Coordinates of C-alpha atoms in Angstrom, one line a residue:
Chain A
X1 CA 74.8 179.9 140.2
X2 CA 74.2 177.3 142.7
X3 CA 74.6 173.4 141.9
X4 CA 71.0 171.6 143.1
X5 CA 71.7 167.3 144.2
X6 CA 68.2 167.1 144.6
X7 CA 66.9 168.3 141.9
X8 CA 69.6 165.9 139.9
X9 CA 68.1 163.2 141.4
X10 CA 64.3 164.5 140.0
X11 CA 66.0 164.9 136.2
X12 CA 67.8 161.3 137.1
X13 CA 63.8 160.2 138.0
X14 CA 62.1 160.5 135.6
X15 CA 65.0 160.5 132.4
X16 CA 64.2 156.9 134.1
X17 CA 60.2 156.5 134.4
X18 CA 60.6 157.4 131.1
X19 CA 62.9 155.4 130.3
X20 CA 61.2 152.1 131.6
X21 CA 57.7 153.3 130.2
X22 CA 59.5 153.7 126.8
X23 CA 60.4 149.8 126.8
X24 CA 57.5 148.4 127.8
X25 CA 56.5 149.4 124.6
X26 CA 59.4 148.2 122.3
X27 CA 60.1 145.1 123.8
X28 CA 56.1 144.1 123.9
X29 CA 56.0 143.3 127.7
X30 CA 53.3 146.2 127.6
X31 CA 50.7 143.5 127.5
X32 CA 51.9 141.7 130.7
X33 CA 50.8 144.6 132.5
X34 CA 48.2 147.0 131.6
X35 CA 44.8 145.7 128.5
X36 CA 46.5 146.5 125.0
X37 CA 43.6 148.8 123.6
X38 CA 45.0 151.1 127.0
X39 CA 48.4 151.1 126.0
X40 CA 48.3 154.6 124.8
X41 CA 48.0 156.5 128.1
X42 CA 50.9 154.9 129.5
X43 CA 53.1 156.1 125.5
X44 CA 51.1 159.2 126.6
X45 CA 52.9 159.2 130.4
X46 CA 56.7 158.5 128.6
X47 CA 56.8 161.3 126.8
X48 CA 55.2 163.8 129.0
X49 CA 57.8 162.3 131.5
X50 CA 60.9 163.1 128.8
X51 CA 59.1 166.6 128.2
X52 CA 59.2 167.1 132.5
X53 CA 62.8 165.0 132.4
X54 CA 63.8 168.2 129.7
X55 CA 62.0 171.0 131.8
X56 CA 64.0 169.8 134.7
X57 CA 67.7 170.3 133.2
X58 CA 67.0 174.0 133.0
X59 CA 66.7 173.7 137.3
X60 CA 69.3 171.9 138.4
X61 CA 71.0 175.5 138.6
X62 CA 69.1 177.8 140.0
X63 CA 70.6 181.6 140.8
X64 CA 72.5 181.8 144.6
X65 CA 69.7 181.8 147.5
X66 CA 67.1 183.1 145.5
X67 CA 64.0 181.5 146.5
X68 CA 61.0 181.0 143.6
X69 CA 57.7 180.0 144.6
X70 CA 58.3 177.1 142.1
X71 CA 60.5 175.6 144.3
X72 CA 58.7 175.7 147.9
X73 CA 59.2 171.7 148.3
X74 CA 62.7 171.4 148.5
X75 CA 63.6 174.3 149.8
X76 CA 63.6 173.2 153.3
X77 CA 65.4 171.6 155.3
X78 CA 65.0 167.8 155.4
X79 CA 67.6 165.8 153.0
X80 CA 67.7 163.0 154.9
X81 CA 63.8 162.6 155.0
X82 CA 63.4 163.8 151.4
X83 CA 66.6 161.3 149.8
X84 CA 64.6 158.4 151.3
X85 CA 61.2 159.4 149.9
X86 CA 63.2 159.7 147.0
X87 CA 64.7 155.5 147.2
X88 CA 60.9 154.5 147.6
X89 CA 60.4 156.1 143.8
X90 CA 63.3 153.9 142.6
X91 CA 62.1 150.7 143.6
X92 CA 58.9 150.1 141.5
X93 CA 62.1 150.9 138.4
X94 CA 64.5 148.4 140.1
X95 CA 62.0 146.0 139.9
X96 CA 60.6 146.3 136.7
X97 CA 63.5 146.8 134.4
X98 CA 65.6 144.2 136.5
X99 CA 62.7 141.1 137.0
X100 CA 60.6 140.0 134.3
X101 CA 56.6 140.0 134.4
X102 CA 55.1 137.0 135.7
X103 CA 52.0 135.4 133.8
X104 CA 49.1 135.2 136.4
X105 CA 48.6 131.9 137.0
X106 CA 46.1 129.5 139.4
X107 CA 48.1 130.1 142.9
X108 CA 46.4 134.1 141.7
X109 CA 43.9 132.6 140.6
X110 CA 42.4 130.6 144.1
X111 CA 43.9 133.7 145.8
X112 CA 41.0 135.9 143.6
X113 CA 37.8 133.9 145.5
X114 CA 37.8 131.9 142.2
X115 CA 36.7 128.5 143.3
X116 CA 33.9 130.3 144.4
X117 CA 32.5 130.5 141.1
X118 CA 31.0 127.0 141.4
X119 CA 30.4 127.1 145.8
X120 CA 27.5 128.7 145.0
X121 CA 24.1 128.7 147.3
X122 CA 20.8 129.0 145.5
X123 CA 21.1 132.6 144.3
X124 CA 20.6 132.1 140.2
X125 CA 21.9 134.8 138.1
X126 CA 19.5 137.8 137.8
X127 CA 17.5 137.4 135.6
X128 CA 18.5 140.9 133.6
X129 CA 21.4 139.0 132.7
X130 CA 20.2 137.4 130.2
X131 CA 17.7 139.7 128.3
X132 CA 20.4 140.1 126.8
X133 CA 18.4 141.2 123.6
X134 CA 17.4 144.7 124.8
X135 CA 17.2 147.5 122.0
X136 CA 21.0 148.7 121.8
X137 CA 21.6 152.0 120.4
X138 CA 25.7 152.4 120.0
X139 CA 27.8 152.1 117.7
X140 CA 29.6 148.7 118.0
X141 CA 26.8 147.2 117.7
X142 CA 25.9 145.7 114.7
X143 CA 29.4 144.4 114.9
X144 CA 29.0 142.5 118.3
X145 CA 25.9 141.5 116.6
X146 CA 27.2 140.3 113.9
X147 CA 30.3 138.4 116.4
X148 CA 27.1 136.9 118.5
X149 CA 24.9 135.4 115.5
X150 CA 27.7 134.0 114.4
X151 CA 27.6 132.3 117.6
X152 CA 24.4 131.3 117.0
X153 CA 24.7 129.4 114.0
X154 CA 27.8 128.2 114.0
X155 CA 27.9 123.4 114.9
X156 CA 31.3 124.4 116.3
X157 CA 32.0 127.4 118.7
X158 CA 35.5 127.9 118.4
X159 CA 36.3 130.3 121.1
X160 CA 38.9 132.6 119.9
X161 CA 40.8 135.4 122.1
X162 CA 38.7 138.0 120.2
X163 CA 35.5 136.6 121.4
X164 CA 36.2 134.5 124.0
X165 CA 34.9 137.0 126.7
X166 CA 31.7 137.6 124.8
X167 CA 30.6 134.2 124.3
X168 CA 31.7 132.9 127.8
X169 CA 28.8 135.4 128.9
X170 CA 26.5 134.0 126.4
X171 CA 26.8 130.5 126.8
X172 CA 26.5 130.3 131.0
X173 CA 23.9 132.7 130.6
X174 CA 22.1 130.4 128.8
X175 CA 23.9 126.2 128.6
X176 CA 20.5 124.7 127.5
X177 CA 20.9 126.7 123.8
X178 CA 24.1 125.4 122.8
X179 CA 23.7 122.0 124.8
X180 CA 24.9 119.3 122.2
X181 CA 27.2 121.8 120.2
X182 CA 31.4 121.0 120.1
X183 CA 33.2 123.7 121.3
X184 CA 37.1 124.0 121.1
X185 CA 39.7 126.6 123.5
X186 CA 42.7 126.6 124.7
X187 CA 43.3 128.1 128.6
X188 CA 45.0 127.1 130.9
X189 CA 44.3 124.3 133.5
X190 CA 42.8 125.4 137.4
X191 CA 42.6 123.1 139.9
X192 CA 40.3 124.2 142.4
X193 CA 40.3 121.9 145.8
X194 CA 36.3 121.5 145.9
X195 CA 36.7 119.3 142.2
X196 CA 36.4 116.0 141.8
X197 CA 39.1 114.4 139.9
X198 CA 38.2 114.3 136.8
X199 CA 37.1 117.6 136.8
X200 CA 39.1 121.3 136.1
X201 CA 38.3 124.0 134.5
X202 CA 39.9 125.5 131.7
X203 CA 40.5 129.0 132.5
X204 CA 42.2 132.5 130.9
X205 CA 42.8 136.6 132.6
X206 CA 39.9 138.7 131.8
X207 CA 41.9 141.9 131.9
X208 CA 39.8 144.7 132.1
X209 CA 42.8 147.7 132.7
X210 CA 45.6 146.6 134.6
X211 CA 46.5 142.7 135.4
X212 CA 45.5 144.0 138.9
X213 CA 41.5 143.7 137.6
X214 CA 42.1 140.3 136.7
X215 CA 39.3 137.8 136.6
X216 CA 38.8 134.8 136.3
X217 CA 36.7 133.1 133.4
X218 CA 36.4 129.5 132.6
X219 CA 34.3 126.2 131.3
X220 CA 34.3 123.1 133.9
X221 CA 35.8 120.6 131.8
X222 CA 35.5 116.6 132.6
X223 CA 37.5 114.0 131.2
X224 CA 38.6 111.0 132.3
X225 CA 43.0 111.6 132.8
X226 CA 41.8 114.8 134.2
X227 CA 44.9 114.1 136.7
X228 CA 47.2 113.8 134.2
X229 CA 47.5 117.1 133.8
X230 CA 49.1 119.7 135.8
X231 CA 48.1 123.1 137.1
X232 CA 48.9 125.9 134.6
X233 CA 49.7 123.3 131.9
X234 CA 48.5 125.5 128.6
X235 CA 46.5 123.3 126.7
X236 CA 44.0 123.6 123.3
X237 CA 40.8 121.5 123.9
X238 CA 37.7 119.9 121.6
X239 CA 34.8 118.9 123.1
X240 CA 31.4 119.2 123.5
X241 CA 29.2 121.2 125.8
X242 CA 26.8 120.3 127.6
X243 CA 24.7 120.8 130.7
X244 CA 25.2 119.8 134.5
X245 CA 23.4 121.0 137.5
X246 CA 25.7 122.2 140.4
X247 CA 23.9 123.2 144.0
X248 CA 20.7 123.7 141.9
X249 CA 22.1 126.2 139.0
X250 CA 22.7 124.7 135.7
X251 CA 26.2 126.0 134.2
X252 CA 27.8 124.6 131.0
X253 CA 30.1 121.8 131.4
X254 CA 32.4 120.8 128.8
X255 CA 32.9 117.1 127.7
X256 CA 36.9 116.6 126.0
X257 CA 37.0 114.6 122.5
X258 CA 40.8 115.5 123.0
X259 CA 43.4 117.9 123.8
X260 CA 46.6 118.2 123.5
X261 CA 49.8 120.6 125.4
X262 CA 50.5 123.6 123.7
X263 CA 53.0 126.2 126.0
X264 CA 51.4 129.5 127.2
X265 CA 50.5 131.4 124.4
X266 CA 51.8 135.0 123.1
X267 CA 48.6 136.8 124.3
X268 CA 48.1 134.9 127.8
X269 CA 45.1 137.0 129.0
X270 CA 42.1 138.0 127.2
X271 CA 39.6 141.4 126.7
X272 CA 36.7 142.5 127.2
X273 CA 35.0 143.2 123.4
X274 CA 33.5 146.1 124.1
X275 CA 36.9 148.0 125.1
X276 CA 38.3 147.3 122.0
X277 CA 35.4 147.7 119.9
X278 CA 34.9 151.5 121.4
X279 CA 38.9 151.9 120.6
X280 CA 38.1 150.4 116.7
X281 CA 35.4 152.3 116.5
X282 CA 37.4 155.4 117.2
X283 CA 40.4 155.1 115.7
X284 CA 38.0 154.3 112.2
X285 CA 36.2 157.5 112.8
X286 CA 39.4 159.8 112.6
X287 CA 40.8 157.9 110.1
Chain T
X1 CA 61.8 183.8 139.5
X2 CA 63.0 183.7 135.8
X3 CA 64.5 180.0 135.0
X4 CA 67.9 179.6 134.4
X5 CA 67.8 179.7 130.9
X6 CA 71.4 179.9 130.4
X7 CA 73.7 178.6 127.2
X8 CA 76.6 177.1 129.6
X9 CA 74.5 174.4 131.8
X10 CA 73.5 173.3 128.5
X11 CA 76.6 171.6 127.0
X12 CA 76.5 169.9 131.4
X13 CA 73.1 169.1 131.0
X14 CA 73.7 167.0 127.4
X15 CA 76.2 165.3 128.4
X16 CA 74.5 164.3 131.3
X17 CA 71.4 163.5 129.4
X18 CA 73.9 161.1 126.6
X19 CA 75.3 159.3 129.3
X20 CA 72.2 158.7 130.9
X21 CA 70.9 156.9 127.9
X22 CA 74.5 155.1 127.6
X23 CA 74.6 152.9 131.1
X24 CA 70.5 152.0 130.3
X25 CA 71.8 150.6 126.8
X26 CA 74.3 148.9 127.2
X27 CA 73.6 147.4 131.1
X28 CA 70.1 146.3 129.8
X29 CA 71.8 143.2 128.1
X30 CA 73.8 142.3 131.7
X31 CA 70.9 141.6 133.1
X32 CA 70.0 138.3 132.0
X33 CA 66.3 138.7 133.4
X34 CA 65.1 135.1 132.8
X35 CA 68.8 134.1 135.1
X36 CA 67.6 136.4 138.1
X37 CA 64.1 135.4 137.6
X38 CA 64.9 131.8 139.1
X39 CA 66.3 132.5 141.7
X40 CA 63.5 134.0 143.2
X41 CA 60.2 132.3 143.8
X42 CA 57.2 132.5 142.0
X43 CA 55.1 134.6 144.2
X44 CA 57.6 137.2 144.4
X45 CA 57.7 137.7 140.5
X46 CA 53.6 137.6 140.6
X47 CA 53.7 140.4 143.6
X48 CA 55.7 142.2 141.3
X49 CA 54.1 142.1 138.4
X50 CA 50.5 143.2 140.1
X51 CA 52.3 145.7 141.7
X52 CA 54.3 147.5 138.5
X53 CA 50.9 147.1 136.0
X54 CA 48.8 149.7 139.3
X55 CA 51.6 151.8 139.6
X56 CA 51.8 152.1 135.1
X57 CA 47.7 152.1 134.9
X58 CA 47.5 154.6 137.3
X59 CA 50.9 157.2 136.7
X60 CA 49.2 158.3 133.4
X61 CA 46.1 159.5 135.4
X62 CA 48.6 161.2 138.2
X63 CA 50.7 163.0 136.0
X64 CA 47.2 164.1 134.6
X65 CA 46.3 164.7 138.1
X66 CA 49.8 166.9 139.2
X67 CA 49.8 168.9 135.5
X68 CA 45.9 169.9 136.4
X69 CA 47.4 171.1 139.8
X70 CA 49.9 172.6 138.6
X71 CA 47.5 175.3 137.3
X72 CA 45.6 175.8 139.5
X73 CA 48.3 176.7 141.7
X74 CA 49.2 178.8 139.8
X75 CA 46.4 180.7 137.4
X76 CA 44.2 180.0 140.1
X77 CA 44.0 183.0 143.1
X78 CA 42.1 182.8 146.2
X79 CA 39.9 185.6 145.9
X80 CA 38.8 184.2 142.1
X81 CA 37.7 181.2 144.5
X82 CA 36.2 182.9 147.5
X83 CA 34.3 185.0 144.9
X84 CA 32.9 181.7 143.2
X85 CA 32.5 179.2 146.1
X86 CA 28.6 179.6 147.7
X87 CA 28.7 180.3 151.1
X88 CA 26.4 178.1 152.5
X89 CA 27.2 175.5 153.2
X90 CA 24.4 173.2 151.5
X91 CA 25.3 174.4 148.1
X92 CA 28.7 174.3 148.4
X93 CA 29.0 171.1 148.9
X94 CA 26.1 170.5 146.1
X95 CA 27.7 172.0 144.0
X96 CA 30.9 170.2 144.4
X97 CA 29.5 167.0 143.6
X98 CA 28.3 168.4 140.8
X99 CA 31.4 169.6 139.1
X100 CA 33.5 165.9 140.0
X101 CA 29.9 164.6 138.6
X102 CA 31.3 166.5 136.0
X103 CA 35.0 165.7 135.7
X104 CA 36.8 162.2 134.5
X105 CA 39.0 161.8 137.3
X106 CA 40.4 158.7 138.9
X107 CA 40.7 158.3 142.4
X108 CA 44.6 158.9 141.7
X109 CA 44.6 161.5 140.1
X110 CA 42.7 163.7 142.2
X111 CA 44.6 163.3 144.7
X112 CA 46.9 166.5 144.5
X113 CA 43.6 168.7 142.6
X114 CA 42.3 168.7 145.7
X115 CA 45.0 169.2 147.8
X116 CA 46.1 172.5 146.2
X117 CA 42.2 173.1 145.7
X118 CA 41.5 172.8 149.2
X119 CA 45.6 175.0 149.9
X120 CA 43.6 177.6 148.1
X121 CA 40.9 178.2 150.1
X122 CA 37.7 175.6 149.3
X123 CA 36.3 174.8 152.3
X124 CA 37.9 171.1 153.6
X125 CA 33.1 170.0 152.9
X126 CA 33.4 171.3 149.0
X127 CA 37.1 169.3 148.5
X128 CA 36.2 166.3 150.2
X129 CA 32.8 166.5 147.8
X130 CA 34.6 167.0 144.6
X131 CA 36.8 163.8 145.5
X132 CA 34.3 161.8 146.1
X133 CA 32.4 161.8 143.3
X134 CA 35.0 163.1 140.5
X135 CA 36.6 158.9 140.3
X136 CA 32.7 157.8 141.4
X137 CA 30.9 159.8 138.9
X138 CA 31.6 160.4 134.5
X139 CA 30.9 158.9 131.6
X140 CA 33.9 155.7 131.1
X141 CA 32.8 154.8 134.1
X142 CA 28.8 154.5 133.8
X143 CA 29.2 152.7 130.5
X144 CA 31.6 150.5 131.8
X145 CA 30.0 149.1 134.1
X146 CA 26.7 149.3 132.1
X147 CA 28.2 146.8 129.9
X148 CA 30.3 144.7 132.9
X149 CA 25.6 144.4 134.3
X150 CA 25.3 142.1 130.9
X151 CA 24.0 146.0 128.9
X152 CA 21.9 146.9 131.9
X153 CA 21.3 150.0 133.3
X154 CA 20.2 149.6 136.8
X155 CA 22.8 148.6 138.9
X156 CA 24.9 151.5 137.0
X157 CA 22.0 153.8 137.0
X158 CA 21.8 153.1 141.4
X159 CA 25.5 153.4 141.1
X160 CA 25.2 156.8 140.1
X161 CA 22.6 158.1 141.8
X162 CA 23.1 156.0 145.2
X163 CA 26.7 157.2 144.8
X164 CA 25.8 160.9 144.6
X165 CA 23.9 160.5 148.0
X166 CA 26.0 159.5 149.7
X167 CA 28.7 161.8 148.3
X168 CA 26.8 165.0 149.2
X169 CA 25.9 163.5 153.0
X170 CA 29.7 162.1 153.5
X171 CA 31.0 165.7 152.2
X172 CA 27.5 167.9 154.5
X173 CA 28.9 165.5 158.1
X174 CA 32.8 165.8 157.5
X175 CA 31.5 170.0 156.9
X176 CA 30.2 169.9 160.4
X177 CA 32.6 167.4 162.3
X178 CA 35.7 169.5 160.4
X179 CA 36.3 173.1 160.1
X180 CA 39.9 173.8 159.3
X181 CA 41.3 172.9 155.8
X182 CA 42.9 170.0 157.5
X183 CA 46.3 170.1 155.4
X184 CA 49.3 168.7 156.7
X185 CA 51.3 171.4 156.0
X186 CA 49.7 174.7 156.7
X187 CA 49.9 177.1 153.1
X188 CA 52.7 179.6 153.3
X189 CA 51.6 183.0 152.3
X190 CA 53.8 183.0 149.0
X191 CA 53.1 179.4 148.4
X192 CA 49.3 179.4 148.3
X193 CA 48.9 182.6 145.8
X194 CA 49.2 182.7 142.1
X195 CA 51.2 184.4 140.0
X196 CA 50.1 188.0 139.2
X197 CA 48.8 188.1 136.3
X198 CA 50.9 191.0 135.4
X199 CA 54.4 188.7 135.4
X200 CA 54.9 186.8 131.7
X201 CA 52.6 183.5 130.5
X202 CA 55.5 181.8 129.7
X203 CA 56.6 182.8 133.5
X204 CA 53.5 181.5 135.1
X205 CA 53.5 178.2 132.4
X206 CA 56.8 177.8 133.7
X207 CA 56.3 177.8 137.6
X208 CA 52.9 175.5 136.8
X209 CA 55.6 172.6 135.6
X210 CA 57.6 173.1 137.2
X211 CA 55.5 172.7 139.9
X212 CA 54.1 169.9 138.4
X213 CA 57.7 168.0 139.2
X214 CA 57.4 168.4 142.5
X215 CA 53.9 167.6 142.7
X216 CA 54.7 163.6 141.6
X217 CA 56.9 163.2 143.3
X218 CA 55.2 165.1 147.1
X219 CA 52.9 162.7 145.6
X220 CA 54.5 159.5 143.8
X221 CA 56.3 158.0 147.0
X222 CA 52.2 156.9 148.8
X223 CA 51.2 156.3 145.4
X224 CA 54.3 153.3 145.1
X225 CA 53.8 152.0 148.5
X226 CA 49.6 152.5 148.3
X227 CA 50.6 149.6 145.5
X228 CA 53.0 148.1 147.1
X229 CA 50.3 147.1 149.7
X230 CA 47.8 146.1 146.7
X231 CA 49.4 144.2 145.4
X232 CA 50.8 142.2 148.3
X233 CA 47.2 141.4 149.9
X234 CA 46.3 140.0 146.2
X235 CA 49.0 138.0 146.0
X236 CA 49.2 136.7 150.3
X237 CA 45.9 137.7 151.2
X238 CA 42.7 134.3 149.9
X239 CA 39.9 136.8 148.9
X240 CA 38.0 133.0 149.7
X241 CA 38.9 133.0 152.9
X242 CA 37.3 137.0 153.3
X243 CA 34.6 136.0 151.8
X244 CA 33.9 132.7 153.4
X245 CA 34.3 133.9 157.0
X246 CA 33.1 137.2 156.2
X247 CA 30.0 135.5 155.0
X248 CA 28.2 134.0 157.7
X249 CA 28.9 136.3 160.9
X250 CA 29.7 139.6 158.8
X251 CA 26.9 141.7 156.5
X252 CA 27.8 141.0 153.1
X253 CA 28.2 144.0 152.2
X254 CA 31.0 144.8 154.2
X255 CA 32.8 142.0 153.0
X256 CA 32.5 143.5 150.4
X257 CA 33.6 146.8 151.0
X258 CA 36.2 145.5 152.4
X259 CA 37.0 143.8 149.0
X260 CA 36.4 146.8 147.1
X261 CA 38.9 148.3 150.0
X262 CA 42.2 145.6 149.4
X263 CA 41.8 145.5 145.9
X264 CA 41.9 149.4 145.1
X265 CA 40.6 148.8 141.5
X266 CA 40.5 151.3 138.9
X267 CA 36.9 153.0 139.3
X268 CA 36.6 151.4 135.5
X269 CA 38.2 148.7 135.9
X270 CA 35.9 147.8 138.6
X271 CA 32.8 146.8 137.5
X272 CA 33.5 143.9 136.0
X273 CA 34.7 141.6 139.3
X274 CA 32.0 143.2 141.2
X275 CA 30.0 141.1 138.3
X276 CA 31.8 138.4 139.6
X277 CA 30.4 138.7 143.1
X278 CA 26.8 139.3 141.5
X279 CA 25.9 135.4 142.0
X280 CA 27.0 135.5 145.3
X281 CA 25.8 137.9 147.2
X282 CA 22.6 140.2 147.4
X283 CA 22.9 142.9 144.7
X284 CA 22.5 145.9 147.4
X285 CA 26.1 144.0 148.6
X286 CA 27.8 144.7 145.1
X287 CA 26.0 148.6 144.8
X288 CA 28.1 148.8 148.3
X289 CA 31.2 147.2 146.2
X290 CA 30.8 149.7 142.7
X291 CA 30.4 152.9 145.4
X292 CA 33.0 152.2 148.2
X293 CA 35.7 151.2 145.9
X294 CA 36.2 154.7 144.0
X295 CA 35.7 156.2 147.2
X296 CA 38.2 155.5 149.6
X297 CA 41.0 152.1 149.0
X298 CA 44.1 150.8 150.4
X299 CA 46.3 152.6 147.5
X300 CA 44.1 156.2 147.8
X301 CA 44.1 156.0 151.5
X302 CA 48.6 156.2 151.9
X303 CA 47.2 159.5 148.7
X304 CA 45.8 161.0 151.4
X305 CA 47.8 160.9 154.1
X306 CA 50.8 162.5 152.1
X307 CA 47.5 165.6 152.2
X308 CA 45.3 165.6 154.8
X309 CA 46.4 165.1 158.6
X310 CA 46.1 161.2 159.8
X311 CA 43.2 162.4 162.2
X312 CA 41.1 163.5 158.8
X313 CA 42.6 160.3 157.0
X314 CA 40.9 157.9 159.6
X315 CA 37.4 160.0 160.0
X316 CA 36.6 160.7 156.5
X317 CA 37.1 156.6 156.0
X318 CA 34.9 155.3 158.7
X319 CA 32.6 158.1 157.4
X320 CA 32.7 156.5 154.2
X321 CA 32.6 153.3 154.9
X322 CA 28.6 153.9 158.0
X323 CA 27.6 156.8 155.5
X324 CA 28.2 153.8 152.4
X325 CA 27.0 150.7 154.4
X326 CA 23.5 152.1 155.4
X327 CA 22.6 154.3 151.8
X328 CA 22.9 150.5 150.1
X329 CA 21.7 148.6 152.6
X330 CA 18.2 151.2 152.6
X331 CA 17.9 153.6 149.3
X332 CA 17.4 151.9 146.9
X333 CA 14.9 150.0 148.8
X334 CA 12.4 152.6 149.6

């Protein structure tokens, strides 16, 4: 029996990966990286890694001078190159264990070109976008419609995390319809260079799967004390929806009537409603 | 080949596990994450968060990919592939694109699978067809595109249809230019062969699992490098400047394709990003973004470089760019 040092390294790396994924779940930081509705995928990965660690244990010792087909990758003699490539793999583990996740902020919003959303040319939204009332047959449609109906009826529109994305879409598609209604929402302050001093964008990041695909969604807000609000500050506001024209397109604008500063919420991101509904329905049909 | 399942390593391996867990548990409190984070600039922490999130998103799919690759390696014989593969090049490409379309995969999980298939004797043009349609055409991508574009079938349908045509064209051209398998390391005689079915199933299963582990370590480093570069670009390179300088001189479709390349998004998650540029760019450019991204991106290029020769990867990159550009600009409006 021969002891195989690089197999030990692989076992260690697999263990570390398994612990890293498990740790994300036990500490709850997973929601800082991926949409919680997809978290089960990484939990599966944690268990798969654990299973692979178990398999790898039996390879720490191998019979002498016996080249089996399953070890063809390791039995070559580029050991130094191999260790360099292993250290590349451990790099994310080191930064993952040592550095805390950070919530995306206004700097990233600016890099992602969020400001462009306001600097549009005269290309109005394609008409098909507004026709949300097309015939739909999905199972979760009833619940989707129910939430949208609540939006149509209520005088005060409360943008809670669960309905942020669909309501945002509806209000942007037809701002005239919601003119004059009261809006309650939380978000962080994003001041884009092209904005006037009394303007800001009250924003949230929409995460489809992981924070790399975050896109900024937010309402233009007007408020004479906007200078006092700093970039990245989290605030809770109440205001009145109005319509303004921006380079030929009508967009909704919130005239803030009251506001207060809050700490960054536990769930800083919002997620597309359809993913949530698809998964809850999926789970319900099993239980 | 028989795994070394002996009793005596058990004592050592057990103590090894205990040591690992102990180290992890005891050292965790020492790394006060907040203290450490204050000494790092905020942008580096953002970079790290995006980098890790790409990995956390991709690794489950890569694991599935290496398991399938392990399965192909051990259980499928070259003769079987020779028998199944259509001789005609066009039918081979069409068949592989169709199989890819039925096969739900993401662009990082599919690379190890294609590598094994090509090593087993699947012709390179068929391998590319599978590589291109696998992540692009599947129910999850279709559904997310449908939802992101205001529950409208048009963009989702175009994405599937035009994407399929583009994939077939690219694979056919690859078949014209490249004859051999283009793998970086030519498969050794012994390596390419499956374990004969005479040998007990348990041993073959064991071979499959150990092979999957090796495959993960082969792929892993390239995934890490690709994810890091993609995160770096997202944090430090302004999309705004890219879009604004591009808008004037370069065709809009090329700008959007460049964006798809550097962002390296997973194909089921890029639809909302694409949709957010809807009022800035014409639909054909958005379509180019949606088709180009799943076929090739920064992260994926690195994974391909781990498998194929550099000249092949570069020609594939150029071919995809040219074909997708022409298909999205002319096809939908015929």
